[in-house]
Amino acid sequence: MGFFSMNIQGNSYQDGSAIEISFYEGIIDSIAPVQTPLGQDLILGPGFTDIQVNGYGGIDYNEIHSDPIKLAEISRLLYKEGVTTHFPTLITNDPEQISRLILQLVSLRKSDEFSRMSIEGLHIEGPFISPMDGPRGAHPKKFVCAPDWSLVQKWQLEAKGLIKIITLSPEWENAVPFIERCVEHGILVSIGHTNATHQQILDAVKAGASLSTHLGNGAHPILARHPNYIWSQLSQNELSASIIADGFHLPEEVIQVFKQVKKENLMLVSDSVSLSGMPAGDYSLHIGGEVTLTPAGKLHLKSNPSILAGSASNIRSGVSFLIKNKLASLSEAWDMASVRPERLVNPGHRLFKEGSIADLILCKKLEDGDLEVLKTIKHGREVFSA
Ligand SMILES: [Zn+2]
């Protein structure tokens, strides 16, 4: 593939100052101020990183496709939303099926350059989660099981080392040694879909768990005031937290509190399922069963509207939601969807700095605070232009 020397101008997402970024062979050469003022609504910043993508645009990473190349469409659709890096997320399933889904992703990355560039790792969410109704969410109960290191080793071999995140519940008896092994082998362990006690959460953190997956969701609809697993996760500074900011998964005041507690360790995920971007209606998901997508974009179990079944959003709309509702400044909301998740999964990788990979997006900030993506640059190549 050809690399080009290119540059792009815009107002920095950090402070609004007019800048020009030059890059060569996919790496940022220089970030320099520009004297002539640019249109104020043109914002330039790092591309978004979404560490939880189950599917998008009617296509599901959790289904086997007769031609895996169909999945390549997800990376292209996400470029349009400014997502330059994403982690396909495989949820609780038959272990053999998880193997097949992993192999499908490996073959996708082999045959499609854009997917290879976009997919930095895989996120395995389950099957080592809570079997309980509520915390389990839409994950199928029959495949939920205790943490099994030999299974993870097999999957990691099949994935050629691509598994970077595992979401589990520390309520299982063998959770501590399992978490230690994952961390030793460079897999980030996140707590989610859990019914763990306070002590089990403390033990998990001590063993190396470092993230809470979509904190405040994958939980009982009604919970003891205290102690409970949400307070426990909030109390641990070693735990970063991801949240879904789509207006349905968390009330605004909860996002405000999570922000105040987790500070720069709070980040966005979309948790998008294949129905993201699809018309409202009832759907039957391959995994997750019968679900309903409302006209307002809420996705819930058909049998119980209080249990959400993933989100029908994307991480760009999450950033817009925070800005529109004054839950975060533009620069902070943007960081929550780019710099913060990237720092977590890839500590050596800096974004939006001289010498870092040129993953950049140019957006137009609309009157209501919404962001419209005009241009997406992945590793120095223009991969989307409006
Ligand atoms: Zn989940």
Short mmCIF file of C-alpha atoms and ligand atoms in Angstrom, two decimals:
data_model
loop_
_atom_site.label_atom_id
_atom_site.label_comp_id
_atom_site.label_asym_id
_atom_site.label_seq_id
_atom_site.Cartn_x
_atom_site.Cartn_y
_atom_site.Cartn_z
CA MET A 1 0.00 0.00 0.00
CA GLY A 2 1.20 3.52 -0.73
CA PHE A 3 1.91 6.11 1.91
CA PHE A 4 1.70 9.76 1.06
CA SER A 5 3.01 12.88 2.59
CA MET A 6 -0.06 14.86 3.50
CA ASN A 7 -1.31 17.58 5.74
CA ILE A 8 -4.62 18.65 7.18
CA GLN A 9 -5.82 21.84 8.82
CA GLY A 10 -8.45 22.40 11.47
CA ASN A 11 -9.10 23.84 14.90
CA SER A 12 -7.56 21.64 17.57
CA TYR A 13 -10.13 19.67 19.56
CA GLN A 14 -8.06 20.50 22.63
CA ASP A 15 -8.18 24.31 22.67
CA GLY A 16 -9.76 25.44 19.40
CA SER A 17 -6.52 26.92 18.04
CA ALA A 18 -5.99 26.70 14.27
CA ILE A 19 -3.37 24.06 13.47
CA GLU A 20 -1.87 22.15 10.58
CA ILE A 21 -0.83 18.55 11.03
CA SER A 22 1.67 17.08 8.56
CA PHE A 23 2.27 13.38 8.32
CA TYR A 24 4.53 11.12 6.34
CA GLU A 25 4.45 7.33 6.03
CA GLY A 26 1.54 7.20 8.43
CA ILE A 27 3.30 9.08 11.23
CA ILE A 28 2.66 12.65 12.40
CA ASP A 29 5.63 14.82 11.38
CA SER A 30 4.60 18.11 12.86
CA ILE A 31 1.73 19.95 14.49
CA ALA A 32 2.10 23.67 13.81
CA PRO A 33 -0.06 26.75 14.38
CA VAL A 34 -1.77 28.28 11.35
CA GLN A 35 -1.90 32.08 11.03
CA THR A 36 -5.02 32.42 8.84
CA PRO A 37 -8.12 31.68 10.91
CA LEU A 38 -10.15 28.65 9.83
CA GLY A 39 -13.93 28.18 9.97
CA GLN A 40 -14.64 27.93 13.70
CA ASP A 41 -16.81 24.87 13.34
CA LEU A 42 -14.05 22.72 11.77
CA ILE A 43 -12.56 20.59 14.53
CA LEU A 44 -9.48 18.39 14.11
CA GLY A 45 -8.65 15.64 16.58
CA PRO A 46 -7.55 12.03 17.02
CA GLY A 47 -9.70 9.26 15.55
CA PHE A 48 -12.03 7.42 17.90
CA THR A 49 -11.18 4.05 19.48
CA ASP A 50 -14.13 1.83 20.39
CA ILE A 51 -13.15 -1.17 22.49
CA GLN A 52 -16.61 -2.77 22.37
CA VAL A 53 -18.21 -3.39 18.97
CA ASN A 54 -20.42 -6.46 18.60
CA GLY A 55 -21.50 -5.50 15.12
CA TYR A 56 -22.71 -2.60 13.02
CA GLY A 57 -24.88 -1.77 10.02
CA GLY A 58 -26.80 -5.05 10.07
CA ILE A 59 -23.58 -7.12 10.24
CA ASP A 60 -22.63 -9.12 13.33
CA TYR A 61 -19.17 -10.25 14.46
CA ASN A 62 -21.05 -12.88 16.50
CA GLU A 63 -22.39 -14.66 13.44
CA ILE A 64 -20.66 -16.94 10.99
CA HIS A 65 -20.84 -15.54 7.46
CA SER A 66 -20.49 -17.70 4.38
CA ASP A 67 -18.02 -15.10 3.14
CA PRO A 68 -16.11 -13.44 6.02
CA ILE A 69 -15.28 -10.48 3.77
CA LYS A 70 -18.85 -9.25 4.42
CA LEU A 71 -17.56 -8.22 7.86
CA ALA A 72 -15.11 -5.80 6.22
CA GLU A 73 -18.04 -3.44 5.73
CA ILE A 74 -18.06 -2.73 9.50
CA SER A 75 -14.64 -1.03 9.44
CA ARG A 76 -15.70 1.07 6.45
CA LEU A 77 -19.01 2.11 8.07
CA LEU A 78 -17.21 3.00 11.28
CA TYR A 79 -14.69 5.18 9.39
CA LYS A 80 -17.69 7.32 8.41
CA GLU A 81 -18.33 7.85 12.11
CA GLY A 82 -14.71 8.73 12.84
CA VAL A 83 -13.83 5.37 14.42
CA THR A 84 -10.25 4.59 13.35
CA THR A 85 -9.71 1.68 15.75
CA HIS A 86 -12.20 -0.83 17.09
CA PHE A 87 -12.24 -4.09 19.00
CA PRO A 88 -14.70 -6.69 17.69
CA THR A 89 -16.46 -8.07 20.74
CA LEU A 90 -17.53 -11.70 20.97
CA ILE A 91 -20.09 -12.43 23.66
CA THR A 92 -21.02 -15.58 25.62
CA ASN A 93 -21.47 -18.52 23.30
CA ASP A 94 -20.64 -22.19 22.82
CA PRO A 95 -16.81 -22.37 23.20
CA GLU A 96 -16.57 -24.12 19.81
CA GLN A 97 -18.58 -21.32 18.22
CA ILE A 98 -16.34 -18.71 19.84
CA SER A 99 -13.39 -20.53 18.19
CA ARG A 100 -15.10 -20.36 14.81
CA LEU A 101 -15.87 -16.65 15.28
CA ILE A 102 -12.25 -15.97 16.24
CA LEU A 103 -10.99 -17.82 13.16
CA GLN A 104 -13.40 -15.83 11.02
CA LEU A 105 -11.94 -12.57 12.37
CA VAL A 106 -8.38 -13.78 11.79
CA SER A 107 -9.24 -14.61 8.20
CA LEU A 108 -10.99 -11.24 7.79
CA ARG A 109 -7.86 -9.39 8.92
CA LYS A 110 -5.76 -11.49 6.57
CA SER A 111 -7.85 -10.71 3.51
CA ASP A 112 -8.96 -7.13 4.17
CA GLU A 113 -6.45 -4.35 4.64
CA PHE A 114 -8.95 -1.92 6.20
CA SER A 115 -10.07 -4.43 8.80
CA ARG A 116 -6.44 -5.23 9.55
CA MET A 117 -5.71 -1.55 10.14
CA SER A 118 -8.83 -0.93 12.21
CA ILE A 119 -8.92 -4.04 14.38
CA GLU A 120 -6.20 -3.72 17.01
CA GLY A 121 -7.53 -6.52 19.16
CA LEU A 122 -10.46 -8.68 20.18
CA HIS A 123 -12.64 -8.28 23.23
CA ILE A 124 -14.12 -11.49 24.66
CA GLU A 125 -17.14 -10.59 26.82
CA GLY A 126 -18.16 -13.75 28.64
CA PRO A 127 -18.73 -16.63 28.98
CA PHE A 128 -17.11 -16.25 32.45
CA ILE A 129 -19.78 -13.85 33.69
CA SER A 130 -22.57 -14.04 36.26
CA PRO A 131 -25.25 -16.64 35.50
CA MET A 132 -27.86 -14.53 37.32
CA ASP A 133 -30.77 -12.86 35.58
CA GLY A 134 -30.08 -9.14 35.52
CA PRO A 135 -26.28 -9.03 35.68
CA ARG A 136 -26.14 -11.54 32.82
CA GLY A 137 -28.11 -9.17 30.57
CA ALA A 138 -28.87 -10.72 27.19
CA HIS A 139 -26.06 -13.28 27.32
CA PRO A 140 -27.38 -16.87 26.93
CA LYS A 141 -27.35 -18.63 30.31
CA LYS A 142 -26.58 -22.10 28.98
CA PHE A 143 -23.07 -21.10 27.89
CA VAL A 144 -22.11 -19.15 31.03
CA CYS A 145 -19.30 -20.98 32.87
CA ALA A 146 -16.46 -20.61 35.35
CA PRO A 147 -13.19 -19.05 34.09
CA ASP A 148 -11.21 -21.63 32.15
CA TRP A 149 -7.59 -20.75 31.37
CA SER A 150 -7.05 -23.69 28.99
CA LEU A 151 -9.96 -22.45 26.90
CA VAL A 152 -8.48 -18.95 26.76
CA GLN A 153 -5.09 -20.37 25.76
CA LYS A 154 -6.76 -22.26 22.92
CA TRP A 155 -8.66 -19.17 21.78
CA GLN A 156 -5.56 -16.99 22.02
CA LEU A 157 -3.63 -19.45 19.84
CA GLU A 158 -6.44 -19.42 17.29
CA ALA A 159 -6.57 -15.61 17.50
CA LYS A 160 -2.79 -15.39 16.91
CA GLY A 161 -2.50 -13.31 20.07
CA LEU A 162 -5.21 -10.84 19.13
CA ILE A 163 -7.30 -11.26 22.30
CA LYS A 164 -6.55 -8.10 24.28
CA ILE A 165 -9.56 -7.75 26.62
CA ILE A 166 -11.66 -10.24 28.58
CA THR A 167 -14.76 -9.13 30.46
CA LEU A 168 -15.67 -11.47 33.31
CA SER A 169 -17.30 -11.60 36.72
CA PRO A 170 -14.99 -12.17 39.69
CA GLU A 171 -17.76 -14.01 41.53
CA TRP A 172 -16.33 -17.37 40.38
CA GLU A 173 -14.21 -19.26 42.88
CA ASN A 174 -11.15 -19.49 40.60
CA ALA A 175 -11.36 -15.89 39.38
CA VAL A 176 -8.20 -14.66 41.11
CA PRO A 177 -5.67 -17.10 39.59
CA PHE A 178 -7.43 -16.75 36.23
CA ILE A 179 -7.14 -12.94 36.28
CA GLU A 180 -3.48 -13.19 37.27
CA ARG A 181 -2.78 -15.47 34.32
CA CYS A 182 -4.58 -13.18 31.87
CA VAL A 183 -2.66 -10.14 33.09
CA GLU A 184 0.66 -12.03 32.94
CA HIS A 185 -0.13 -12.83 29.31
CA GLY A 186 -0.96 -9.25 28.41
CA ILE A 187 -4.74 -9.58 28.40
CA LEU A 188 -6.60 -6.71 30.04
CA VAL A 189 -9.22 -8.01 32.48
CA SER A 190 -12.41 -6.03 32.87
CA ILE A 191 -15.16 -6.58 35.42
CA GLY A 192 -18.64 -6.74 33.96
CA HIS A 193 -21.96 -8.59 34.04
CA THR A 194 -21.17 -9.27 37.66
CA ASN A 195 -22.90 -10.16 40.89
CA ALA A 196 -19.62 -10.18 42.84
CA THR A 197 -19.32 -9.23 46.49
CA HIS A 198 -17.20 -6.29 47.64
CA GLN A 199 -14.42 -8.65 48.71
CA GLN A 200 -14.46 -10.47 45.36
CA ILE A 201 -14.09 -7.15 43.56
CA LEU A 202 -11.21 -6.11 45.83
CA ASP A 203 -9.52 -9.46 45.16
CA ALA A 204 -10.00 -9.05 41.41
CA VAL A 205 -8.40 -5.61 41.48
CA LYS A 206 -5.50 -6.97 43.51
CA ALA A 207 -5.11 -9.74 40.92
CA GLY A 208 -4.86 -7.11 38.17
CA ALA A 209 -8.35 -6.34 36.86
CA SER A 210 -8.14 -2.77 35.58
CA LEU A 211 -11.45 -1.85 33.95
CA SER A 212 -15.20 -1.98 34.55
CA THR A 213 -17.17 -2.85 31.42
CA HIS A 214 -20.18 -0.57 30.74
CA LEU A 215 -20.37 0.34 34.43
CA GLY A 216 -23.94 0.68 35.68
CA ASN A 217 -25.32 -1.73 33.05
CA GLY A 218 -25.37 -5.52 32.99
CA ALA A 219 -26.82 -5.19 36.49
CA HIS A 220 -29.95 -5.98 38.49
CA PRO A 221 -32.83 -3.57 37.78
CA ILE A 222 -33.19 -3.24 41.60
CA LEU A 223 -30.15 -3.39 43.85
CA ALA A 224 -29.42 -3.27 47.60
CA ARG A 225 -28.58 0.33 48.54
CA HIS A 226 -25.26 -0.93 49.95
CA PRO A 227 -23.10 -2.81 49.76
CA ASN A 228 -23.38 -3.44 46.04
CA TYR A 229 -21.05 -4.07 43.13
CA ILE A 230 -21.46 -0.58 41.67
CA TRP A 231 -20.22 1.17 44.84
CA SER A 232 -17.43 -1.41 45.07
CA GLN A 233 -16.21 -0.72 41.53
CA LEU A 234 -16.53 3.05 42.01
CA SER A 235 -14.43 2.84 45.17
CA GLN A 236 -11.42 1.29 43.40
CA ASN A 237 -9.15 3.87 41.76
CA GLU A 238 -7.25 1.13 39.94
CA LEU A 239 -10.37 0.41 37.91
CA SER A 240 -10.97 2.56 34.86
CA ALA A 241 -14.54 2.40 33.63
CA SER A 242 -16.29 2.35 30.29
CA ILE A 243 -19.81 3.67 29.86
CA ILE A 244 -22.43 3.69 27.13
CA ALA A 245 -23.63 7.28 26.63
CA ASP A 246 -26.65 6.90 24.39
CA GLY A 247 -29.35 8.41 26.62
CA PHE A 248 -30.83 4.99 27.48
CA HIS A 249 -28.17 3.02 29.31
CA LEU A 250 -27.42 5.58 32.03
CA PRO A 251 -29.29 8.64 33.33
CA GLU A 252 -27.35 11.87 33.04
CA GLU A 253 -26.81 12.22 36.80
CA VAL A 254 -25.16 8.81 36.90
CA ILE A 255 -22.75 9.85 34.16
CA GLN A 256 -22.00 13.02 36.15
CA VAL A 257 -21.17 11.02 39.28
CA PHE A 258 -19.10 8.43 37.39
CA LYS A 259 -17.15 11.31 35.81
CA GLN A 260 -16.44 12.90 39.16
CA VAL A 261 -15.28 9.63 40.66
CA LYS A 262 -13.31 8.13 37.76
CA LYS A 263 -12.03 11.43 36.32
CA GLU A 264 -9.60 10.80 33.42
CA ASN A 265 -10.16 7.05 33.76
CA LEU A 266 -13.72 7.20 32.47
CA MET A 267 -14.21 6.41 28.78
CA LEU A 268 -16.85 5.70 26.19
CA VAL A 269 -17.74 2.51 24.37
CA SER A 270 -20.61 2.04 21.95
CA ASP A 271 -21.35 -1.64 22.73
CA SER A 272 -23.05 -1.43 19.33
CA VAL A 273 -24.87 -4.49 18.11
CA SER A 274 -25.56 -5.34 14.49
CA LEU A 275 -28.85 -3.43 14.62
CA SER A 276 -27.03 -0.09 14.93
CA GLY A 277 -28.20 2.08 12.09
CA MET A 278 -31.20 -0.16 11.28
CA PRO A 279 -34.91 0.84 11.23
CA ALA A 280 -37.07 0.46 14.36
CA GLY A 281 -38.89 -2.84 14.89
CA ASP A 282 -38.73 -6.30 16.45
CA TYR A 283 -35.72 -8.40 15.56
CA SER A 284 -34.48 -11.88 16.30
CA LEU A 285 -30.78 -11.79 17.10
CA HIS A 286 -28.58 -14.80 16.52
CA ILE A 287 -27.41 -14.36 20.11
CA GLY A 288 -29.52 -12.39 22.54
CA GLY A 289 -32.86 -13.67 21.27
CA GLU A 290 -35.94 -11.56 20.60
CA VAL A 291 -35.25 -7.83 20.89
CA THR A 292 -37.06 -4.59 20.15
CA LEU A 293 -35.51 -1.44 18.67
CA THR A 294 -37.67 1.60 19.40
CA PRO A 295 -37.95 4.60 17.04
CA ALA A 296 -35.91 6.61 19.58
CA GLY A 297 -33.07 4.08 19.28
CA LYS A 298 -33.54 2.13 22.53
CA LEU A 299 -32.76 -1.58 22.16
CA HIS A 300 -34.23 -3.92 24.77
CA LEU A 301 -35.28 -7.53 25.29
CA LYS A 302 -38.71 -7.92 23.71
CA SER A 303 -39.97 -9.68 26.85
CA ASN A 304 -38.67 -7.03 29.25
CA PRO A 305 -38.21 -3.37 28.22
CA SER A 306 -36.18 -2.69 31.38
CA ILE A 307 -33.38 -5.02 30.24
CA LEU A 308 -31.30 -3.43 27.49
CA ALA A 309 -29.77 -5.68 24.84
CA GLY A 310 -26.73 -3.71 23.82
CA SER A 311 -26.85 -0.37 22.09
CA ALA A 312 -27.88 0.78 18.66
CA SER A 313 -25.49 3.75 18.70
CA ASN A 314 -21.86 4.41 17.84
CA ILE A 315 -19.09 6.08 19.77
CA ARG A 316 -19.35 9.33 17.74
CA SER A 317 -22.97 9.72 18.81
CA GLY A 318 -21.83 9.07 22.41
CA VAL A 319 -19.40 11.99 22.15
CA SER A 320 -22.19 14.16 20.71
CA PHE A 321 -24.55 13.10 23.50
CA LEU A 322 -22.08 14.23 26.18
CA ILE A 323 -21.48 17.58 24.45
CA LYS A 324 -25.16 18.29 23.71
CA ASN A 325 -26.21 17.57 27.27
CA LYS A 326 -23.28 19.52 28.73
CA LEU A 327 -21.99 16.42 30.48
CA ALA A 328 -18.49 17.06 29.16
CA SER A 329 -16.60 19.71 27.21
CA LEU A 330 -15.83 18.92 23.58
CA SER A 331 -12.19 18.13 24.35
CA GLU A 332 -13.02 15.90 27.30
CA ALA A 333 -15.77 14.00 25.48
CA TRP A 334 -13.36 13.50 22.57
CA ASP A 335 -10.62 12.23 24.90
CA MET A 336 -13.11 9.78 26.42
CA ALA A 337 -13.54 8.23 22.99
CA SER A 338 -9.93 8.34 21.78
CA VAL A 339 -6.93 9.06 23.96
CA ARG A 340 -8.31 7.34 27.08
CA PRO A 341 -9.28 3.95 25.63
CA GLU A 342 -6.15 3.92 23.47
CA ARG A 343 -3.94 4.58 26.53
CA LEU A 344 -5.64 1.73 28.36
CA VAL A 345 -5.28 -0.96 25.69
CA ASN A 346 -2.04 0.27 24.20
CA PRO A 347 -0.04 2.10 26.89
CA GLY A 348 2.89 2.87 24.56
CA HIS A 349 0.71 4.36 21.85
CA ARG A 350 0.21 8.10 21.99
CA LEU A 351 -2.32 9.88 19.86
CA PHE A 352 -2.30 13.37 18.37
CA LYS A 353 1.39 14.00 19.05
CA GLU A 354 4.43 14.41 16.81
CA GLY A 355 5.79 10.92 16.18
CA SER A 356 2.48 9.18 16.77
CA ILE A 357 0.40 7.31 14.22
CA ALA A 358 -1.68 9.65 12.07
CA ASP A 359 -5.19 8.53 13.04
CA LEU A 360 -7.08 11.77 12.61
CA ILE A 361 -10.58 13.03 12.01
CA LEU A 362 -11.90 16.36 10.84
CA CYS A 363 -15.40 17.12 12.12
CA LYS A 364 -17.93 19.85 11.71
CA LYS A 365 -19.50 20.95 14.97
CA LEU A 366 -23.18 21.59 14.35
CA GLU A 367 -25.32 24.19 16.16
CA ASP A 368 -26.79 21.67 18.58
CA GLY A 369 -23.39 20.26 19.56
CA ASP A 370 -23.60 17.24 17.27
CA LEU A 371 -20.44 16.26 15.42
CA GLU A 372 -20.49 15.45 11.73
CA VAL A 373 -17.43 13.62 10.44
CA LEU A 374 -16.01 15.22 7.27
CA LYS A 375 -12.76 13.31 6.89
CA THR A 376 -11.15 10.27 8.46
CA ILE A 377 -7.45 9.49 8.19
CA LYS A 378 -6.21 6.09 9.27
CA HIS A 379 -2.48 5.55 9.57
CA GLY A 380 -1.89 8.49 7.26
CA ARG A 381 -4.39 7.44 4.59
CA GLU A 382 -7.65 9.14 3.84
CA VAL A 383 -10.23 6.38 4.39
CA PHE A 384 -13.36 8.53 4.40
CA SER A 385 -14.32 11.89 2.96
CA ALA A 386 -17.85 13.29 3.14
ZN ZN B 1 -22.26 -6.38 28.08
#
